[in-house]
């Protein structure tokens, strides 16, 4: 491991979160969801509150989207839209169980005066889109293979006016891009190569030669489902190995415990949408 003495600079962010007031594993639409494993609802809320307080404590703004009964996965606020430069590309969920979440997200953005564009293609917001503004003039990285239709990548490019790089996900455990790849700052990423097709691995290696490469332990601990402000990296407390790698690269890991929402197949990033004006 190469230790880097580099000054990282945090940038204030604006986020959207939705409390897990109605969270539970009531169906199984990814390999992590097991309806026989109970969720502690009180603990889920406490852990979510700590995550929100952590972000606020780091100087960021957090808006709260009201939870709705009957939508247990609405806590995964990242899936409801993708925002770049004040334009919101809305979500259109693959699974019927989550379809109604999209309307709640749209209502929030429109009530706040954001320019909202309704999708015609199936996509799950920041679950399958990541934005790296200083990489190659500003790139959108987009995953497909399990939830988001590749046609949504072309639609997002037209809506957002940024080049979109399509990346094929091949392991059903890593069904969204945001469990296999994350932006660490405005120009670099961390990712787990094994989540992607061989061709997509080559694309990532060419675009991001200095990327942090995660291993099996990192990704299985949901370590890549993280949020970074360019210096502070908020990540699952179980991802200790990745935390050490990031610290060696000059980032400041901020571990949080999210045992309950992880039962739904998500962690830090799944709970947080970034609002980029």
Coordinates of N, CA and C in Angstrom, one line a residue, residues 55-237:
X55 N -23.8 13.7 9.4 CA -23.7 14.6 8.2 C -23.8 16.1 8.6
X56 N -24.8 16.4 9.4 CA -25.0 17.8 9.9 C -23.8 18.2 10.7
X57 N -23.2 17.3 11.5 CA -22.0 17.7 12.3 C -20.8 18.0 11.4
X58 N -20.8 17.4 10.2 CA -19.7 17.7 9.3 C -19.9 18.9 8.5
X59 N -21.0 19.6 8.7 CA -21.3 20.9 8.1 C -22.2 20.9 6.9
X60 N -22.8 19.7 6.7 CA -23.7 19.6 5.5 C -25.2 19.9 5.8
X61 N -25.9 20.2 4.8 CA -27.4 20.4 5.0 C -28.1 19.1 4.6
X62 N -29.1 18.8 5.5 CA -29.8 17.5 5.2 C -31.3 17.9 5.2
X63 N -32.0 17.7 4.1 CA -33.4 17.8 4.0 C -34.0 16.4 4.3
X64 N -35.2 16.4 4.8 CA -35.9 15.1 5.2 C -37.1 15.0 4.4
X65 N -37.2 13.9 3.7 CA -38.4 13.5 3.0 C -39.3 12.6 3.9
X66 N -40.6 13.0 4.0 CA -41.5 12.3 4.9 C -41.6 10.8 4.4
X67 N -41.5 9.9 5.4 CA -41.8 8.5 5.1 C -43.3 8.2 4.9
X68 N -43.6 7.2 4.1 CA -45.0 6.9 3.8 C -45.3 5.5 4.1
X69 N -46.4 5.2 4.8 CA -46.8 3.8 5.1 C -46.9 3.0 3.9
X70 N -46.5 1.7 4.0 CA -46.6 0.8 2.9 C -45.5 0.9 1.9
X71 N -44.5 1.7 2.2 CA -43.3 1.9 1.4 C -42.0 1.6 2.2
X72 N -41.8 0.4 2.6 CA -40.7 0.1 3.6 C -39.3 0.5 3.1
X73 N -39.1 0.5 1.7 CA -37.8 0.8 1.2 C -37.6 2.3 0.9
X74 N -38.5 3.1 1.3 CA -38.4 4.6 1.0 C -37.2 5.2 1.8
X75 N -36.7 4.5 2.8 CA -35.5 4.9 3.5 C -34.3 5.1 2.6
X76 N -34.3 4.3 1.5 CA -33.2 4.3 0.6 C -33.5 5.5 -0.4
X77 N -33.3 6.7 0.1 CA -33.6 7.9 -0.6 C -32.8 8.1 -1.8
X78 N -31.6 7.5 -1.9 CA -30.8 7.7 -3.1 C -31.4 7.2 -4.4
X79 N -32.4 6.3 -4.2 CA -33.0 5.6 -5.4 C -34.0 6.5 -6.1
X80 N -34.5 7.6 -5.5 CA -35.6 8.3 -6.0 C -35.4 9.3 -7.1
X81 N -34.1 9.6 -7.4 CA -33.8 10.6 -8.4 C -32.3 10.7 -8.5
X82 N -31.9 11.5 -9.5 CA -30.5 11.8 -9.7 C -30.4 13.3 -10.1
X83 N -29.6 14.1 -9.4 CA -29.6 15.5 -9.5 C -28.2 16.0 -10.0
X84 N -28.2 16.8 -11.0 CA -26.9 17.4 -11.5 C -27.3 18.9 -11.9
X85 N -26.5 19.8 -11.4 CA -26.7 21.2 -11.8 C -28.1 21.7 -11.7
X86 N -28.8 21.3 -10.7 CA -30.2 21.8 -10.5 C -31.3 21.1 -11.3
X87 N -30.9 20.2 -12.1 CA -31.9 19.4 -12.9 C -32.0 18.0 -12.3
X88 N -33.3 17.6 -12.1 CA -33.6 16.4 -11.4 C -34.1 15.4 -12.4
X89 N -33.4 14.3 -12.6 CA -33.8 13.2 -13.5 C -34.5 12.2 -12.5
X90 N -35.8 12.1 -12.7 CA -36.6 11.2 -11.7 C -36.4 9.7 -11.9
X91 N -36.8 9.0 -10.9 CA -36.7 7.5 -11.0 C -37.9 6.9 -11.5
X92 N -37.7 5.7 -12.1 CA -38.8 4.8 -12.4 C -38.4 3.4 -12.0
X93 N -39.0 3.0 -10.9 CA -38.5 1.7 -10.3 C -38.8 0.5 -11.1
X94 N -37.9 -0.5 -11.0 CA -38.1 -1.8 -11.7 C -39.2 -2.6 -11.1
X95 N -39.1 -2.7 -9.7 CA -40.0 -3.6 -9.0 C -41.3 -2.9 -8.6
X96 N -42.4 -3.6 -8.7 CA -43.7 -3.0 -8.4 C -43.8 -2.5 -7.0
X97 N -43.1 -3.3 -6.1 CA -43.2 -2.9 -4.6 C -42.7 -1.5 -4.4
X98 N -41.9 -1.0 -5.2 CA -41.3 0.4 -5.0 C -41.8 1.5 -5.9
X99 N -42.6 1.1 -6.8 CA -43.1 2.1 -7.8 C -43.6 3.4 -7.2
X100 N -44.4 3.3 -6.1 CA -45.1 4.5 -5.6 C -44.1 5.4 -4.9
X101 N -42.9 5.0 -4.6 CA -41.9 5.9 -4.0 C -41.6 7.1 -4.9
X102 N -41.6 6.9 -6.2 CA -41.2 7.9 -7.2 C -42.1 9.2 -7.0
X103 N -43.3 9.0 -6.8 CA -44.2 10.2 -6.6 C -43.8 11.0 -5.4
X104 N -43.4 10.4 -4.3 CA -43.0 11.2 -3.2 C -41.8 12.0 -3.4
X105 N -40.8 11.4 -4.1 CA -39.6 12.2 -4.5 C -40.0 13.3 -5.4
X106 N -40.8 13.1 -6.4 CA -41.1 14.1 -7.4 C -41.8 15.3 -6.6
X107 N -42.7 15.0 -5.7 CA -43.4 16.0 -5.0 C -42.5 16.9 -4.2
X108 N -41.4 16.2 -3.6 CA -40.5 17.0 -2.8 C -39.7 18.0 -3.7
X109 N -39.2 17.5 -4.8 CA -38.4 18.3 -5.7 C -39.2 19.5 -6.3
X110 N -40.4 19.2 -6.7 CA -41.2 20.2 -7.3 C -41.6 21.2 -6.3
X111 N -41.8 20.8 -5.0 CA -42.2 21.8 -4.0 C -41.0 22.7 -3.6
X112 N -39.8 22.2 -3.9 CA -38.6 23.0 -3.6 C -38.2 23.9 -4.8
X113 N -38.9 23.8 -5.9 CA -38.6 24.6 -7.1 C -37.5 24.0 -8.0
X114 N -37.2 22.7 -7.8 CA -36.2 22.1 -8.7 C -36.8 21.8 -10.1
X115 N -35.9 21.8 -11.1 CA -36.4 21.5 -12.4 C -36.4 19.9 -12.5
X116 N -37.6 19.4 -12.5 CA -37.8 18.0 -12.4 C -38.2 17.4 -13.8
X117 N -37.5 16.4 -14.3 CA -37.8 15.8 -15.5 C -38.2 14.3 -15.3
X118 N -39.4 14.0 -15.6 CA -40.0 12.6 -15.4 C -39.3 11.7 -16.4
X119 N -38.9 10.5 -16.0 CA -38.3 9.6 -16.9 C -39.3 8.8 -17.7
X120 N -38.8 8.3 -18.9 CA -39.6 7.3 -19.6 C -39.0 5.9 -19.5
X121 N -37.7 5.9 -19.0 CA -37.0 4.6 -19.0 C -36.8 4.2 -17.5
X122 N -36.7 2.9 -17.3 CA -36.5 2.4 -15.9 C -35.1 2.7 -15.4
X123 N -35.1 3.4 -14.3 CA -33.9 3.7 -13.6 C -34.1 3.9 -12.1
X124 N -33.1 3.7 -11.3 CA -33.3 3.9 -9.9 C -32.3 4.9 -9.3
X125 N -32.3 6.1 -9.9 CA -31.7 7.3 -9.4 C -30.2 7.0 -9.1
X126 N -29.8 7.6 -8.0 CA -28.4 7.5 -7.6 C -28.0 6.1 -7.2
X127 N -28.9 5.2 -7.1 CA -28.6 3.8 -7.0 C -27.7 3.3 -8.1
X128 N -28.0 3.8 -9.3 CA -27.2 3.4 -10.5 C -26.5 4.6 -11.3
X129 N -26.5 5.8 -10.7 CA -25.8 6.9 -11.3 C -24.8 7.5 -10.2
X130 N -23.7 7.9 -10.7 CA -22.7 8.6 -9.9 C -22.1 9.7 -10.7
X131 N -21.9 10.9 -10.1 CA -21.4 12.0 -10.8 C -20.0 12.4 -10.3
X132 N -19.0 12.6 -11.2 CA -17.7 12.9 -10.9 C -17.3 14.2 -11.7
X133 N -17.6 15.4 -11.1 CA -17.6 16.6 -11.9 C -16.3 17.1 -12.4
X134 N -15.2 16.7 -11.8 CA -13.9 17.1 -12.3 C -13.1 16.0 -13.1
X135 N -13.8 14.9 -13.3 CA -13.2 13.9 -14.1 C -13.5 14.0 -15.6
X136 N -12.5 14.3 -16.4 CA -12.7 14.4 -17.9 C -13.8 15.4 -18.2
X137 N -13.8 16.5 -17.5 CA -14.8 17.6 -17.8 C -16.1 17.4 -17.2
X138 N -16.3 16.3 -16.4 CA -17.6 16.0 -15.8 C -18.2 14.8 -16.3
X139 N -18.1 13.7 -15.6 CA -18.7 12.4 -16.1 C -19.8 11.9 -15.2
X140 N -20.8 11.2 -15.8 CA -21.8 10.5 -15.1 C -21.4 9.0 -15.3
X141 N -21.2 8.3 -14.3 CA -21.0 6.8 -14.3 C -22.4 6.1 -14.1
X142 N -22.7 5.2 -14.9 CA -24.1 4.6 -14.8 C -24.0 3.1 -14.9
X143 N -24.7 2.5 -13.9 CA -24.7 1.0 -13.9 C -25.9 0.4 -14.6
X144 N -25.8 -0.8 -15.1 CA -27.0 -1.5 -15.6 C -26.7 -3.0 -15.5
X145 N -27.7 -3.8 -15.6 CA -27.6 -5.2 -15.5 C -28.6 -5.8 -14.6
X146 N -29.1 -5.1 -13.6 CA -30.1 -5.6 -12.7 C -31.3 -4.7 -12.5
X147 N -31.1 -3.4 -12.3 CA -32.3 -2.5 -12.0 C -32.5 -1.5 -13.1
X148 N -31.5 -0.8 -13.5 CA -31.6 0.3 -14.5 C -31.4 -0.2 -15.9
X149 N -32.3 0.3 -16.8 CA -32.3 -0.1 -18.2 C -31.2 0.7 -18.9
X150 N -30.4 0.2 -19.7 CA -29.3 0.9 -20.4 C -29.9 2.1 -21.2
X151 N -31.2 2.0 -21.6 CA -31.8 3.2 -22.4 C -31.9 4.4 -21.5
X152 N -32.0 4.2 -20.2 CA -32.0 5.3 -19.2 C -30.7 6.1 -19.2
X153 N -29.6 5.5 -19.6 CA -28.3 6.2 -19.6 C -28.4 7.2 -20.7
X154 N -28.9 6.9 -21.9 CA -29.0 7.8 -23.0 C -30.0 8.9 -22.6
X155 N -31.1 8.6 -21.9 CA -32.1 9.6 -21.5 C -31.4 10.5 -20.5
X156 N -30.7 10.0 -19.6 CA -30.1 10.9 -18.6 C -29.1 11.8 -19.2
X157 N -28.4 11.3 -20.2 CA -27.4 12.2 -20.9 C -28.1 13.4 -21.6
X158 N -29.2 13.1 -22.2 CA -30.0 14.2 -22.8 C -30.6 15.1 -21.8
X159 N -31.1 14.6 -20.7 CA -31.7 15.5 -19.7 C -30.7 16.3 -19.0
X160 N -29.5 15.7 -18.6 CA -28.5 16.4 -17.8 C -27.4 17.0 -18.5
X161 N -27.2 16.7 -19.8 CA -26.2 17.4 -20.6 C -24.8 17.1 -20.1
X162 N -24.6 15.8 -19.7 CA -23.3 15.4 -19.3 C -23.0 14.0 -19.9
X163 N -21.8 13.7 -20.3 CA -21.5 12.4 -20.9 C -21.8 11.3 -19.9
X164 N -22.4 10.2 -20.3 CA -22.7 9.1 -19.5 C -21.9 7.9 -19.9
X165 N -21.2 7.3 -19.0 CA -20.4 6.1 -19.2 C -21.2 4.9 -18.7
X166 N -21.6 4.0 -19.5 CA -22.3 2.8 -19.1 C -21.4 1.7 -18.6
X167 N -21.7 1.1 -17.5 CA -20.9 0.1 -16.8 C -21.8 -1.1 -16.5
X168 N -21.5 -2.2 -17.0 CA -22.3 -3.4 -16.8 C -22.0 -4.1 -15.4
X169 N -23.0 -4.3 -14.6 CA -22.9 -5.0 -13.3 C -23.2 -6.5 -13.6
X170 N -22.4 -7.4 -13.0 CA -22.5 -8.8 -13.4 C -22.8 -9.7 -12.2
X171 N -22.7 -9.2 -11.0 CA -22.9 -10.0 -9.7 C -24.2 -9.5 -9.1
X172 N -25.2 -10.4 -8.9 CA -26.5 -10.0 -8.4 C -26.4 -9.5 -7.0
X173 N -25.3 -9.8 -6.2 CA -25.2 -9.2 -4.9 C -25.0 -7.7 -4.9
X174 N -24.4 -7.3 -6.0 CA -24.1 -5.8 -6.2 C -25.0 -5.3 -7.3
X175 N -26.3 -5.3 -7.0 CA -27.3 -5.0 -7.9 C -27.5 -3.6 -8.3
X176 N -26.9 -2.7 -7.6 CA -26.9 -1.3 -7.9 C -25.4 -0.8 -8.0
X177 N -25.2 0.2 -8.8 CA -23.8 0.8 -8.9 C -23.3 1.2 -7.5
X178 N -24.2 1.8 -6.7 CA -23.7 2.4 -5.5 C -23.3 1.4 -4.4
X179 N -23.4 0.1 -4.6 CA -22.8 -0.8 -3.7 C -21.5 -1.4 -4.2
X180 N -21.1 -0.9 -5.4 CA -19.8 -1.4 -6.0 C -18.9 -0.3 -6.4
X181 N -19.3 1.0 -6.3 CA -18.5 2.1 -6.8 C -19.0 3.4 -6.1
X182 N -18.1 4.3 -5.7 CA -18.5 5.5 -5.1 C -17.5 6.6 -5.5
X183 N -17.9 7.9 -5.6 CA -17.1 9.0 -5.8 C -16.5 9.4 -4.5
X184 N -15.1 9.5 -4.4 CA -14.4 9.9 -3.2 C -14.3 11.4 -3.1
X185 N -14.2 12.0 -4.3 CA -14.1 13.5 -4.4 C -14.5 13.8 -5.7
X186 N -14.3 15.1 -6.2 CA -14.8 15.5 -7.5 C -14.1 14.9 -8.7
X187 N -13.0 14.2 -8.4 CA -12.2 13.7 -9.5 C -11.9 12.2 -9.5
X188 N -12.1 11.5 -8.3 CA -11.7 10.2 -8.2 C -12.7 9.3 -7.5
X189 N -12.5 8.0 -7.7 CA -13.5 7.0 -7.2 C -12.9 5.9 -6.5
X190 N -13.7 5.1 -5.8 CA -13.3 3.8 -5.3 C -14.3 2.8 -5.9
X191 N -13.8 1.6 -6.3 CA -14.7 0.6 -6.8 C -14.2 -0.8 -6.6
X192 N -15.1 -1.8 -6.7 CA -14.7 -3.2 -6.6 C -14.8 -3.8 -8.0
X193 N -13.6 -4.1 -8.6 CA -13.6 -4.6 -10.0 C -14.5 -5.8 -10.3
X194 N -14.6 -6.7 -9.4 CA -15.3 -7.9 -9.6 C -16.8 -7.8 -9.8
X195 N -17.3 -6.6 -9.5 CA -18.7 -6.3 -9.6 C -19.1 -6.0 -11.1
X196 N -18.1 -5.8 -11.9 CA -18.3 -5.3 -13.3 C -17.8 -6.3 -14.3
X197 N -18.3 -6.2 -15.5 CA -17.9 -7.0 -16.6 C -16.4 -6.7 -16.9
X198 N -15.7 -7.6 -17.6 CA -14.3 -7.4 -17.9 C -14.2 -6.1 -18.8
X199 N -15.1 -5.9 -19.7 CA -15.0 -4.7 -20.5 C -15.2 -3.4 -19.7
X200 N -16.1 -3.5 -18.8 CA -16.4 -2.3 -17.9 C -15.2 -2.1 -17.0
X201 N -14.5 -3.1 -16.5 CA -13.3 -3.0 -15.7 C -12.2 -2.2 -16.5
X202 N -12.1 -2.6 -17.8 CA -11.1 -1.9 -18.6 C -11.4 -0.4 -18.8
X203 N -12.7 -0.1 -19.0 CA -13.1 1.3 -19.1 C -12.8 2.1 -17.8
X204 N -13.1 1.5 -16.7 CA -12.8 2.2 -15.4 C -11.3 2.4 -15.2
X205 N -10.6 1.4 -15.5 CA -9.1 1.5 -15.4 C -8.5 2.6 -16.2
X206 N -9.1 2.7 -17.4 CA -8.6 3.8 -18.3 C -9.0 5.2 -17.8
X207 N -10.3 5.3 -17.4 CA -10.8 6.6 -17.0 C -10.2 7.0 -15.6
X208 N -10.0 6.1 -14.7 CA -9.6 6.4 -13.3 C -8.4 5.5 -12.9
X209 N -7.2 5.9 -13.5 CA -6.0 5.1 -13.2 C -5.6 5.2 -11.7
X210 N -6.0 6.2 -11.1 CA -5.6 6.4 -9.6 C -6.7 6.0 -8.7
X211 N -7.7 5.3 -9.2 CA -8.9 4.9 -8.3 C -8.4 4.0 -7.2
X212 N -9.1 4.0 -6.1 CA -8.9 3.1 -5.0 C -9.6 1.8 -5.3
X213 N -8.9 0.7 -5.3 CA -9.5 -0.6 -5.6 C -9.9 -1.3 -4.3
X214 N -11.2 -1.7 -4.2 CA -11.7 -2.4 -3.1 C -11.5 -3.9 -3.3
X215 N -11.5 -4.6 -2.2 CA -11.5 -6.1 -2.3 C -12.8 -6.7 -1.8
X216 N -12.8 -8.0 -1.8 CA -14.1 -8.7 -1.4 C -14.6 -8.3 0.0
X217 N -13.7 -8.2 0.9 CA -14.1 -7.9 2.3 C -14.7 -6.5 2.3
X218 N -14.1 -5.6 1.6 CA -14.7 -4.2 1.6 C -16.1 -4.1 1.0
X219 N -16.3 -4.8 -0.1 CA -17.6 -4.7 -0.8 C -18.7 -5.5 0.0
X220 N -18.3 -6.6 0.6 CA -19.2 -7.5 1.3 C -19.7 -6.8 2.6
X221 N -18.8 -5.9 3.1 CA -19.2 -5.1 4.3 C -20.0 -3.9 4.0
X222 N -20.4 -3.8 2.7 CA -21.1 -2.6 2.2 C -20.3 -1.3 2.4
X223 N -18.9 -1.5 2.3 CA -18.1 -0.3 2.5 C -18.1 0.7 1.4
X224 N -18.4 0.2 0.2 CA -18.4 1.1 -1.0 C -19.7 1.9 -1.1
X225 N -20.7 1.5 -0.3 CA -22.0 2.3 -0.2 C -21.8 3.4 0.8
X226 N -20.9 4.4 0.3 CA -20.4 5.5 1.2 C -20.8 6.8 0.6
X227 N -20.6 7.8 1.4 CA -20.8 9.2 1.0 C -19.5 10.0 1.5
X228 N -19.0 10.8 0.5 CA -17.8 11.5 0.8 C -18.0 13.0 0.4
X229 N -17.4 13.9 1.2 CA -17.4 15.3 0.9 C -16.1 15.8 0.3
X230 N -15.2 14.8 -0.1 CA -13.9 15.1 -0.6 C -12.8 14.9 0.4
X231 N -13.2 14.8 1.7 CA -12.2 14.6 2.8 C -12.8 13.5 3.8
X232 N -14.0 13.9 4.4 CA -14.6 13.0 5.3 C -15.4 11.9 4.4
X233 N -15.1 10.7 4.8 CA -15.8 9.6 4.1 C -16.7 8.8 5.1
X234 N -18.0 9.0 5.0 CA -18.9 8.3 5.9 C -19.2 7.0 5.3
X235 N -18.9 5.9 6.1 CA -19.0 4.6 5.6 C -19.4 3.6 6.7
X236 N -19.9 2.4 6.3 CA -20.3 1.4 7.2 C -19.2 1.0 8.2
X237 N -19.5 1.0 9.5 CA -18.5 0.7 10.5 C -17.9 -0.7 10.3

